[in-house]
Coordinates of N, CA, C and O and ligand atoms in Angstrom, one line a residue:
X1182 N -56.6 -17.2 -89.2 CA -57.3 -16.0 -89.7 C -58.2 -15.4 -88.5 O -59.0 -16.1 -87.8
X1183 N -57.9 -14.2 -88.3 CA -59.3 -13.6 -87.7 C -59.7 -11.9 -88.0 O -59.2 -11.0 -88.7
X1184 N -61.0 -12.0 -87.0 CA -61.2 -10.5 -88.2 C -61.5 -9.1 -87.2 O -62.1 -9.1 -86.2
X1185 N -60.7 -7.9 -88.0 CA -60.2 -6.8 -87.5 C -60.9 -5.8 -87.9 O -61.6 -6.1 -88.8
X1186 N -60.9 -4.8 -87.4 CA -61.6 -3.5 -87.6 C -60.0 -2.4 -88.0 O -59.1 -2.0 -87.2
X1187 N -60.1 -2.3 -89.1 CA -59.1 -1.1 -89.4 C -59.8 0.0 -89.2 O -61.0 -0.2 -89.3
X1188 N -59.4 1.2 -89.1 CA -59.9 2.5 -89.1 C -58.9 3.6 -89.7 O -58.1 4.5 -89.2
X1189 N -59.4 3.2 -91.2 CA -58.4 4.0 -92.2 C -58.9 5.3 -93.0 O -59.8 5.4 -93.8
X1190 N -58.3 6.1 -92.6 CA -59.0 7.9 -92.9 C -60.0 7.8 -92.6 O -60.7 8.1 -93.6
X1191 N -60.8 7.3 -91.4 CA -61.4 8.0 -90.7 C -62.8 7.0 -91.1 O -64.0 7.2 -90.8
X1192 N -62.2 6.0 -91.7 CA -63.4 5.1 -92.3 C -63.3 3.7 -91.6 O -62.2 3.4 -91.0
X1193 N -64.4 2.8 -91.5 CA -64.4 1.5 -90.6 C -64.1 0.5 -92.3 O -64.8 0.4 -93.3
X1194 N -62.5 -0.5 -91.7 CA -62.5 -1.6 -92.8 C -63.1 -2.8 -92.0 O -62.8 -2.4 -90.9
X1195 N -63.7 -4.0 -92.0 CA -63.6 -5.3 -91.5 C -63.0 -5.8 -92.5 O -63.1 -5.5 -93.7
X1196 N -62.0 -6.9 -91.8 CA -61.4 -7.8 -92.6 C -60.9 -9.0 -92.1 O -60.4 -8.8 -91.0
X1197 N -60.9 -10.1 -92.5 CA -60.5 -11.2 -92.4 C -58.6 -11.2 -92.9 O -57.9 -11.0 -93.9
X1198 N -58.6 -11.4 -91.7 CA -56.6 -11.9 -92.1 C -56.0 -12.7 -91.0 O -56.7 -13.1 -90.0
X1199 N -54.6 -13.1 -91.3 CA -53.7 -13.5 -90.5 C -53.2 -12.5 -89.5 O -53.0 -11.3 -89.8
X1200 N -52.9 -12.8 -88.2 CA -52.4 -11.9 -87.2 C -51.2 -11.3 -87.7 O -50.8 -10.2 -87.3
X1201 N -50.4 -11.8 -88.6 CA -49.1 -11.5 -88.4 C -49.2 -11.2 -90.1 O -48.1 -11.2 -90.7
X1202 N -50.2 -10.9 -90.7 CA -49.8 -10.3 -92.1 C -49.7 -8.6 -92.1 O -50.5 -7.9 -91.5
X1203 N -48.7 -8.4 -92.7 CA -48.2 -6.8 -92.6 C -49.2 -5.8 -92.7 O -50.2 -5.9 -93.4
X1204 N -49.1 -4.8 -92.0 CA -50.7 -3.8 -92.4 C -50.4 -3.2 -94.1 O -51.2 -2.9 -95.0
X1205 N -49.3 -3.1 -94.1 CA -49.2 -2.6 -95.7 C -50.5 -3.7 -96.6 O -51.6 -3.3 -97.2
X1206 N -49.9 -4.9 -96.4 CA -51.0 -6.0 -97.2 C -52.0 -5.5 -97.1 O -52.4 -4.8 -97.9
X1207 N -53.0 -5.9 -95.6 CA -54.4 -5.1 -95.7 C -54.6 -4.2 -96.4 O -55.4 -4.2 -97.4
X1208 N -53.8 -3.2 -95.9 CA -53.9 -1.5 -97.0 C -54.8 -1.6 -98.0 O -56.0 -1.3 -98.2
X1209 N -53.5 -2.3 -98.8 CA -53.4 -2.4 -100.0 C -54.1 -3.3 -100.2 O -55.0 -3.0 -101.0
X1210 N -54.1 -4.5 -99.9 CA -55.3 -5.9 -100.9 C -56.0 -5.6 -100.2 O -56.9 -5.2 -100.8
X1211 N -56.3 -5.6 -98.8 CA -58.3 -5.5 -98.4 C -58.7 -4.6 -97.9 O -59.6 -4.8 -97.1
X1212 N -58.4 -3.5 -98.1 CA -59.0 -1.9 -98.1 C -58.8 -1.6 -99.1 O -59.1 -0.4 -99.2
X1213 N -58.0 -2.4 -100.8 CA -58.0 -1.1 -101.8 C -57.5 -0.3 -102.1 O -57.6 0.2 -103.2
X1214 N -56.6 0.1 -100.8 CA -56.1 1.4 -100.8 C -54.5 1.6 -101.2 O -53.7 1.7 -100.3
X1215 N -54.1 1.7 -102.7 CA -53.0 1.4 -103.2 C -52.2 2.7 -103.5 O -51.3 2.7 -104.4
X1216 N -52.5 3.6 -102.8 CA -51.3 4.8 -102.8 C -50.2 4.2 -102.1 O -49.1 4.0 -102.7
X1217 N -50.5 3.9 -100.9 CA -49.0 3.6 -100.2 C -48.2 2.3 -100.8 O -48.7 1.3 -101.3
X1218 N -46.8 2.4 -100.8 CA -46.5 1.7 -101.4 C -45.2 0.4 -100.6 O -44.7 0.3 -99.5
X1219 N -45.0 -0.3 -102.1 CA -44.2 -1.3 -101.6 C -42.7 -1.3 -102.0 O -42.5 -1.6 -103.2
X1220 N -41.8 -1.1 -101.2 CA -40.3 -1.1 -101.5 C -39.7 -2.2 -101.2 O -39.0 -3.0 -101.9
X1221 N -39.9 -2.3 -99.9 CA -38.4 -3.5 -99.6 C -39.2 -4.7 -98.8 O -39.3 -5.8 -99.1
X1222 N -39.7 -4.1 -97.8 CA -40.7 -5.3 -97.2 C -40.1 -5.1 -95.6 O -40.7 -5.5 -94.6
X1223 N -38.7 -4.4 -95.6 CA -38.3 -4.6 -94.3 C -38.1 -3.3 -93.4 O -37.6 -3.2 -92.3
X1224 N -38.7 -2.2 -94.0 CA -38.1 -1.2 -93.1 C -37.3 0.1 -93.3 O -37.3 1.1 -92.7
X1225 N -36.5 -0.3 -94.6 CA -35.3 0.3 -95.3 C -35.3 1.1 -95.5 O -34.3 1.9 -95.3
X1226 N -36.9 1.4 -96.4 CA -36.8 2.3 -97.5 C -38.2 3.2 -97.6 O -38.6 3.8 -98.6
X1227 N -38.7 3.0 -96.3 CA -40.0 4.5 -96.3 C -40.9 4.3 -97.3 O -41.9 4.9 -97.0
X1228 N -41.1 3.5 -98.5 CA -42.4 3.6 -99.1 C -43.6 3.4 -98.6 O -44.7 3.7 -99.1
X1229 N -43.4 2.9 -97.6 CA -45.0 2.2 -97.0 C -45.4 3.7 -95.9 O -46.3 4.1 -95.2
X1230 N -44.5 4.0 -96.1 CA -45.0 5.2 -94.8 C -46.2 5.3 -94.3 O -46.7 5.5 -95.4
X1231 N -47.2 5.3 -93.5 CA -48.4 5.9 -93.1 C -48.7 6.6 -91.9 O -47.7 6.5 -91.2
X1232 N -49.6 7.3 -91.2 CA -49.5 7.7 -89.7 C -50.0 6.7 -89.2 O -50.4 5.9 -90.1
X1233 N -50.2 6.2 -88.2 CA -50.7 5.4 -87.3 C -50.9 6.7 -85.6 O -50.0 7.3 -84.9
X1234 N -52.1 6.4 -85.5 CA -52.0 7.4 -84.3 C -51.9 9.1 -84.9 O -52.3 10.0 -84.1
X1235 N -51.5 9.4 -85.7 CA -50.7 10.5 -86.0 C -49.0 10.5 -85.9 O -48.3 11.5 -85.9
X1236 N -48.8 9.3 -85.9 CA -47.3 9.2 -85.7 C -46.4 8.7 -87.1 O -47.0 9.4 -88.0
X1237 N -45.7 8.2 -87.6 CA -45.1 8.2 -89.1 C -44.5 6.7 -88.9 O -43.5 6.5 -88.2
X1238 N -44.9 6.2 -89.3 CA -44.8 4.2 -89.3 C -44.1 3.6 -90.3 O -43.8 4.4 -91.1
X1239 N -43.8 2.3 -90.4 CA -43.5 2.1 -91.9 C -44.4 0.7 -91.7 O -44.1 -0.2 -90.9
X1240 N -45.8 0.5 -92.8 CA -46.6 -0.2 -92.7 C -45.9 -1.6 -93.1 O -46.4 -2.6 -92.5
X1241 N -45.2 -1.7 -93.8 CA -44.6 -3.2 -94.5 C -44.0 -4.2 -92.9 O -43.7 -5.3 -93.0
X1242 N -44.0 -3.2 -91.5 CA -43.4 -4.2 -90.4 C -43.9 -4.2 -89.2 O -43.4 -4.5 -88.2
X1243 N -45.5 -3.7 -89.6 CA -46.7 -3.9 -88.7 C -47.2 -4.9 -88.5 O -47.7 -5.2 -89.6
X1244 N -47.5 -6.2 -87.4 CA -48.5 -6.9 -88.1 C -50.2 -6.1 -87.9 O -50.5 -5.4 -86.9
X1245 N -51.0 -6.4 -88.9 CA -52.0 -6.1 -88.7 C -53.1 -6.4 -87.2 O -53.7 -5.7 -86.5
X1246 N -53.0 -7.1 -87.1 CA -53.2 -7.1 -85.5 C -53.1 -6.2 -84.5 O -54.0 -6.1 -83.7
X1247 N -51.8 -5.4 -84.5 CA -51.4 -4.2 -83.7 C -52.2 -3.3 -84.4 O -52.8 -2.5 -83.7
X1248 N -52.5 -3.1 -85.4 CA -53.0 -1.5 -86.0 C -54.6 -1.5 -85.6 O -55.4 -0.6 -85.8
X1249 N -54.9 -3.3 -84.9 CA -57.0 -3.1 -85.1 C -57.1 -1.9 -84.5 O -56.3 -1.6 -83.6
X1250 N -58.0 -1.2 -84.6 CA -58.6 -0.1 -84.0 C -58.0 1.6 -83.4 O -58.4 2.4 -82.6
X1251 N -56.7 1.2 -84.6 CA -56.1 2.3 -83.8 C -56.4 3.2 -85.4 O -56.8 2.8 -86.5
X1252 N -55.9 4.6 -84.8 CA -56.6 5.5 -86.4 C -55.3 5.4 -87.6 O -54.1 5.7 -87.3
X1253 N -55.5 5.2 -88.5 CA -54.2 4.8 -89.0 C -54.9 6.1 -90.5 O -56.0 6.2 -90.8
X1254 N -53.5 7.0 -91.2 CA -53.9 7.6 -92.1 C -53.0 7.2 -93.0 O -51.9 6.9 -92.7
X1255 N -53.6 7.3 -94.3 CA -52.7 6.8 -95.5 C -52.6 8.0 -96.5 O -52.9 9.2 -96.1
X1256 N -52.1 7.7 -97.6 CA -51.7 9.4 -98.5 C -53.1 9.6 -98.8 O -53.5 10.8 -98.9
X1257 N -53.7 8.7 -99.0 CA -55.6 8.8 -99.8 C -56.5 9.8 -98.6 O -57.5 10.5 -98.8
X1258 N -55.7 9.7 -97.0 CA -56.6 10.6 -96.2 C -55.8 11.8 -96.2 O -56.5 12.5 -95.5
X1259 N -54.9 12.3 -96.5 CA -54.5 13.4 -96.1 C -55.1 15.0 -96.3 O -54.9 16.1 -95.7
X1260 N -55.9 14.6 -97.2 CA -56.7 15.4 -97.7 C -57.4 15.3 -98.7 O -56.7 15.0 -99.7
X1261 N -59.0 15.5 -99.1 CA -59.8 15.2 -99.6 C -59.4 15.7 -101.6 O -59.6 14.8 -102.4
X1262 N -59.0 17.1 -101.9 CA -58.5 17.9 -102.5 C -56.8 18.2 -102.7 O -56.6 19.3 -103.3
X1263 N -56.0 17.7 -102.5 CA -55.0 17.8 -102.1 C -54.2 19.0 -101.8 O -53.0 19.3 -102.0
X1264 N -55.5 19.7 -101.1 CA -55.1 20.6 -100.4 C -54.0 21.1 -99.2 O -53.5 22.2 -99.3
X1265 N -53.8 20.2 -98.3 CA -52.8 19.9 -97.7 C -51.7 20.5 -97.9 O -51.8 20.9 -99.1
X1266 N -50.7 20.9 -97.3 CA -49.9 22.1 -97.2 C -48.8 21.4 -97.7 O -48.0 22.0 -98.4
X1267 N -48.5 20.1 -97.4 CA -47.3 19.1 -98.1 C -47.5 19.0 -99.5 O -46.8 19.5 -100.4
X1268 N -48.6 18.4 -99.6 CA -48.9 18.3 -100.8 C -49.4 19.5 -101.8 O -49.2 19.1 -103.0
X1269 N -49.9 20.7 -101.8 CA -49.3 21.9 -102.1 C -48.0 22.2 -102.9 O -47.7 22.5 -104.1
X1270 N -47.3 22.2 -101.7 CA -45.7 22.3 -101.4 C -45.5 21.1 -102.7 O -45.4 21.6 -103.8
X1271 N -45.4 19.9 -102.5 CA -44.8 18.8 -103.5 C -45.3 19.2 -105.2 O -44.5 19.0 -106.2
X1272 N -46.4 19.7 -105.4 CA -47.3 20.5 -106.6 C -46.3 21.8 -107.1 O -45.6 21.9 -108.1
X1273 N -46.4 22.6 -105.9 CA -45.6 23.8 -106.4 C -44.3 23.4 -106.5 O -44.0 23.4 -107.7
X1274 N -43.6 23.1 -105.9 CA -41.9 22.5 -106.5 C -41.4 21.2 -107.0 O -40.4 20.5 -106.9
X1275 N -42.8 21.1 -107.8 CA -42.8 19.7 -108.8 C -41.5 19.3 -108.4 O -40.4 19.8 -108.8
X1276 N -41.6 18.2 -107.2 CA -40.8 17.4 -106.3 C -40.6 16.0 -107.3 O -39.4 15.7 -107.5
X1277 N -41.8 15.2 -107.9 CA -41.8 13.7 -107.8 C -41.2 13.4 -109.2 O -41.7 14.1 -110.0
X1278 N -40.2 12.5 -109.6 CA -40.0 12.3 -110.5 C -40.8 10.9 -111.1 O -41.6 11.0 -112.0
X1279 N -40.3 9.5 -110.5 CA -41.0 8.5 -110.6 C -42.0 8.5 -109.8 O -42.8 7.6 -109.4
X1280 N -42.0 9.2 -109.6 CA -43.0 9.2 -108.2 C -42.9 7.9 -106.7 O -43.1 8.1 -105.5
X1281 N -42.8 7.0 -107.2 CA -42.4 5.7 -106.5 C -42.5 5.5 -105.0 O -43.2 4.8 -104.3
X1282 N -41.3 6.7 -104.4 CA -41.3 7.2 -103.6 C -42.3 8.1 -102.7 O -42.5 8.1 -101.4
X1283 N -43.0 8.7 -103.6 CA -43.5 10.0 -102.7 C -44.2 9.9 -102.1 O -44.2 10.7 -101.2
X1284 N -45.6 8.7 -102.0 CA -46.4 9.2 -100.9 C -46.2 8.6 -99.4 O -47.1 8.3 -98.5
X1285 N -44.6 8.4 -99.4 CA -43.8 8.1 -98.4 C -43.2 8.9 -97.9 O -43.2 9.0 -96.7
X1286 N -42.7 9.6 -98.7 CA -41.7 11.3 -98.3 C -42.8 12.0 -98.1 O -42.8 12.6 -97.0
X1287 N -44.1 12.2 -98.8 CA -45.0 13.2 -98.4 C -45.2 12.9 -96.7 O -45.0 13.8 -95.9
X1288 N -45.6 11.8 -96.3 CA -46.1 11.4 -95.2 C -45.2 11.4 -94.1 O -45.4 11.8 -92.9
X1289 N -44.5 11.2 -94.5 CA -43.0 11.2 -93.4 C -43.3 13.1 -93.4 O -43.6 13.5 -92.3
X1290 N -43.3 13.9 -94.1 CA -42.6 15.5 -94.4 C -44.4 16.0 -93.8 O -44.5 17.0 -93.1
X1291 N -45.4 15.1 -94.0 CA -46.7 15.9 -93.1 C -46.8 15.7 -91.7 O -47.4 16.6 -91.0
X1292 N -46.3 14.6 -91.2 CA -46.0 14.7 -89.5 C -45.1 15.6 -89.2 O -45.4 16.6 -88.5
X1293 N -43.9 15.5 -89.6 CA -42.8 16.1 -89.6 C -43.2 17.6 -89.4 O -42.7 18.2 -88.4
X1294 N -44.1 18.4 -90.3 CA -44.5 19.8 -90.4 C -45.6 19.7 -89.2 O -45.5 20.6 -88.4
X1295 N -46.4 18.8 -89.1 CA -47.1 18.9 -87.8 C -46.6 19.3 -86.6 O -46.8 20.4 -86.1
X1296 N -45.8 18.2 -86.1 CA -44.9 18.5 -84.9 C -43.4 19.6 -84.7 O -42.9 20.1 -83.7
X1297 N -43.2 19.7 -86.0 CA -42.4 20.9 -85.8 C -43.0 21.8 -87.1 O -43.2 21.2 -88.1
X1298 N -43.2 22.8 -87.1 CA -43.9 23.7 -87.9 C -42.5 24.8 -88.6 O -42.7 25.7 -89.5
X1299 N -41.7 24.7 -88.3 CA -40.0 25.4 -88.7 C -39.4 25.0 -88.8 O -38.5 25.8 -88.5
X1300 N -39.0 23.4 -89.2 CA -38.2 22.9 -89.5 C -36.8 23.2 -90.2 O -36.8 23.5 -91.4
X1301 N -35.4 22.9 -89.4 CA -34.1 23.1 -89.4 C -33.7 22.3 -90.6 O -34.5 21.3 -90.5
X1302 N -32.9 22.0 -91.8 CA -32.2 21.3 -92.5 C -31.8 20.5 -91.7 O -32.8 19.8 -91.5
X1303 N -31.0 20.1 -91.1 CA -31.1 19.2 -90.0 C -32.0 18.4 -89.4 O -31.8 17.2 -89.3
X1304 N -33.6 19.2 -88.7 CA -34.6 18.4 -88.4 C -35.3 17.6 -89.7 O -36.0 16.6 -89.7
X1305 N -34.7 18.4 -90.9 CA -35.6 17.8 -92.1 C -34.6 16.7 -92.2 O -35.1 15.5 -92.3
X1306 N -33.0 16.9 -92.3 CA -32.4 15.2 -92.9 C -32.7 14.3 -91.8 O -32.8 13.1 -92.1
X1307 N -33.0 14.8 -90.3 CA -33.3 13.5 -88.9 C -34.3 13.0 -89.3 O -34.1 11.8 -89.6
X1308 N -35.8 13.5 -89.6 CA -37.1 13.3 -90.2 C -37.3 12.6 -91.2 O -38.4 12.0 -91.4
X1309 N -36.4 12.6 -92.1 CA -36.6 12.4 -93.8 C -35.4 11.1 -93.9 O -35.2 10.6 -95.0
X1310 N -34.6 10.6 -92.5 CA -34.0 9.5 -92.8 C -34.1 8.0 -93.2 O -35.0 7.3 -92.8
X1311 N -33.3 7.7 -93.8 CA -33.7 6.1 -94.3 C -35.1 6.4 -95.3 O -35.8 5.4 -95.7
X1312 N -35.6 7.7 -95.8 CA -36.7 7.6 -97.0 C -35.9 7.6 -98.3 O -35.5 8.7 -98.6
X1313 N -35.6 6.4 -99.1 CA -35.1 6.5 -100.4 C -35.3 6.6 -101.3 O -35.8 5.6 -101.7
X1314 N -35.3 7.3 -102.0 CA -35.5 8.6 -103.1 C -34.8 7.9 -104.5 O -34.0 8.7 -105.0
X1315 N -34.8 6.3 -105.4 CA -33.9 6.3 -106.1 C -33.4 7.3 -107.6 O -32.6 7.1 -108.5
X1316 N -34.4 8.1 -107.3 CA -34.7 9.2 -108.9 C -34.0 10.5 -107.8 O -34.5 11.6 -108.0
X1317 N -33.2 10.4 -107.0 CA -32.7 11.4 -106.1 C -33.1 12.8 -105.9 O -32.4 13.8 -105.9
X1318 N -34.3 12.7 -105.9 CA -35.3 13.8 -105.8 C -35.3 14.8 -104.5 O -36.1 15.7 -104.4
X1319 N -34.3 14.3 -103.4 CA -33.8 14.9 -102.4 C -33.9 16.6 -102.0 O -34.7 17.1 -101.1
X1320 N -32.9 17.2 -103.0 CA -33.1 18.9 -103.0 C -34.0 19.3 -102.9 O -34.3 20.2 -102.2
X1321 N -35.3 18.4 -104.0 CA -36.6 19.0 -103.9 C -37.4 19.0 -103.1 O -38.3 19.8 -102.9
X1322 N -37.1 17.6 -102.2 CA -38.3 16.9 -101.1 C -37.8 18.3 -100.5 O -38.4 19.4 -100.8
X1323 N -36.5 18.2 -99.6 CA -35.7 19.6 -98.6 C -36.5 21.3 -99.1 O -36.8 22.0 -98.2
X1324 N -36.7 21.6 -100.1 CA -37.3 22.8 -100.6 C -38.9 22.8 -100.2 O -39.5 23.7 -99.5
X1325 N -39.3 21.6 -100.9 CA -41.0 21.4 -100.7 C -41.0 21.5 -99.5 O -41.6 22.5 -99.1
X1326 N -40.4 20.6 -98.3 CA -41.2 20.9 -96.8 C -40.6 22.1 -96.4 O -41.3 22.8 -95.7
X1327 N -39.5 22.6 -96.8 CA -39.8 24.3 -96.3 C -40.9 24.9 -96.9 O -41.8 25.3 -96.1
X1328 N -41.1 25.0 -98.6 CA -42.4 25.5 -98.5 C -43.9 25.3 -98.0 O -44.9 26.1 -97.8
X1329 N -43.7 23.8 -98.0 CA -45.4 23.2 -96.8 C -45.6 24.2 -95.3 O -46.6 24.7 -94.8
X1330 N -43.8 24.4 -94.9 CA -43.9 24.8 -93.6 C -44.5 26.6 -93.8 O -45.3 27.2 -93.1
X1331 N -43.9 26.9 -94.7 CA -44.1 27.9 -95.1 C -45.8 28.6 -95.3 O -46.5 29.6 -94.9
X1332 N -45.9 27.5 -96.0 CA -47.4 27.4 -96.6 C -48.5 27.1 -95.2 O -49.6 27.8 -95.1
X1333 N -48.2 26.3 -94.4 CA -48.9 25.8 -93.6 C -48.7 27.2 -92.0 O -49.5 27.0 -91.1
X1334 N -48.1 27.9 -92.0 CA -48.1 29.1 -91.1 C -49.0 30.0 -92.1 O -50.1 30.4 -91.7
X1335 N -48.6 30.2 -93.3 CA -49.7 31.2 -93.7 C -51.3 31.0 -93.7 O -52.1 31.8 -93.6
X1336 N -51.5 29.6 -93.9 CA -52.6 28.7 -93.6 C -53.4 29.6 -92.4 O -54.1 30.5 -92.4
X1337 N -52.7 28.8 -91.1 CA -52.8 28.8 -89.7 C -52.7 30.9 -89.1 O -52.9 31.3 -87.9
X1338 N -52.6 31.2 -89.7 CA -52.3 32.8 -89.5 C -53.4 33.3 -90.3 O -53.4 34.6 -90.4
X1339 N -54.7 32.9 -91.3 CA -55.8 33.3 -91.7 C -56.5 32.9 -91.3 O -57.6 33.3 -91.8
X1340 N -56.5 31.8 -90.3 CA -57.6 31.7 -89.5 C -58.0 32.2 -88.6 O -59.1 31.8 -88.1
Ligands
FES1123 S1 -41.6 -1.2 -97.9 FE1 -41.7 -0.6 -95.9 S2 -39.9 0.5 -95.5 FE2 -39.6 -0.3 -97.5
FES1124 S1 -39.3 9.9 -107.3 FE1 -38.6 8.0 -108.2 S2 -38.0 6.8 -106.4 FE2 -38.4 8.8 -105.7

């Protein structure tokens, strides 16, 4: 055991763990923080998604140790209001069925709109790969981040 400083949306966790326990675990049992979720454990299947850095991760094959002190965001920071132009987008084209999935696809589909702001059908299936969807909610994720992208230029153009 030893103890870590997470820095999750923007908040300081201390915590007592094993080096090699997944950051998903932390997350979730010692920050609380139970939006992100648990699918496979290996990688597969995108539920755990989170940013790390601002980058799109899958938390279930982190050990926690790698993540001390780096800024890591979860679906709970994305925005306070679920204001957020993804999440918007996932509202307005009532995307989630079981939902199970989503605050995986959302997270994966809010970097994704970050770094590319016009995203191609193409950049969306390269972006959105290996996220499995078993309620095949697919067409909808593909519609929602055009309208985030959409949403998020009209945003960015009233400021
Ligand atoms: S739980 Fe992490 S990728 Fe499936
Ligand atoms: S909405 Fe059910 S698994 Fe995706």
């Amino acid at each position: 055991m030893a103890s870590y400083t997470l820095k999750i949306n923007n908040k300081n966790f201390t915590i007592e763990a094993d080096p090699t326990m997944p950051l998903l675990w932390a997350i979730r049992d010692l920050a609380g923080l139970t939006g992100t979720k648990y699918g496979c454990g290996i990688a597969q299947c995108g539920a755990c998604t989170i940013h790390l850095n601002g980058n799109p991760v899958r938390s279930c094959s982190i050990p926690v140790s790698a993540a001390a002190n780096q800024s890591i965001t979860t679906i709970e920071g994305l925005s306070d209001d679920n204001s957020h132009p993804v999440q918007q987008a996932w509202i307005q084209d009532q995307v989630p069925q079981c939902g199970y999935c989503q605050s995986g696809q959302i997270m994966a589909a809010a970097a994704l709109i970050k770094r590319n702001p016009n995203p191609t059908d193409k950049d969306i299936d390269m972006a959105m790969q290996g996220h499995i969807c078993r309620c095949g909610t697919y067409p909808r994720i593909r519609k929602a981040i055009k309208t985030a992208a959409a949403l998020s230029t009209a945003k960015a153009s009233t400021k």
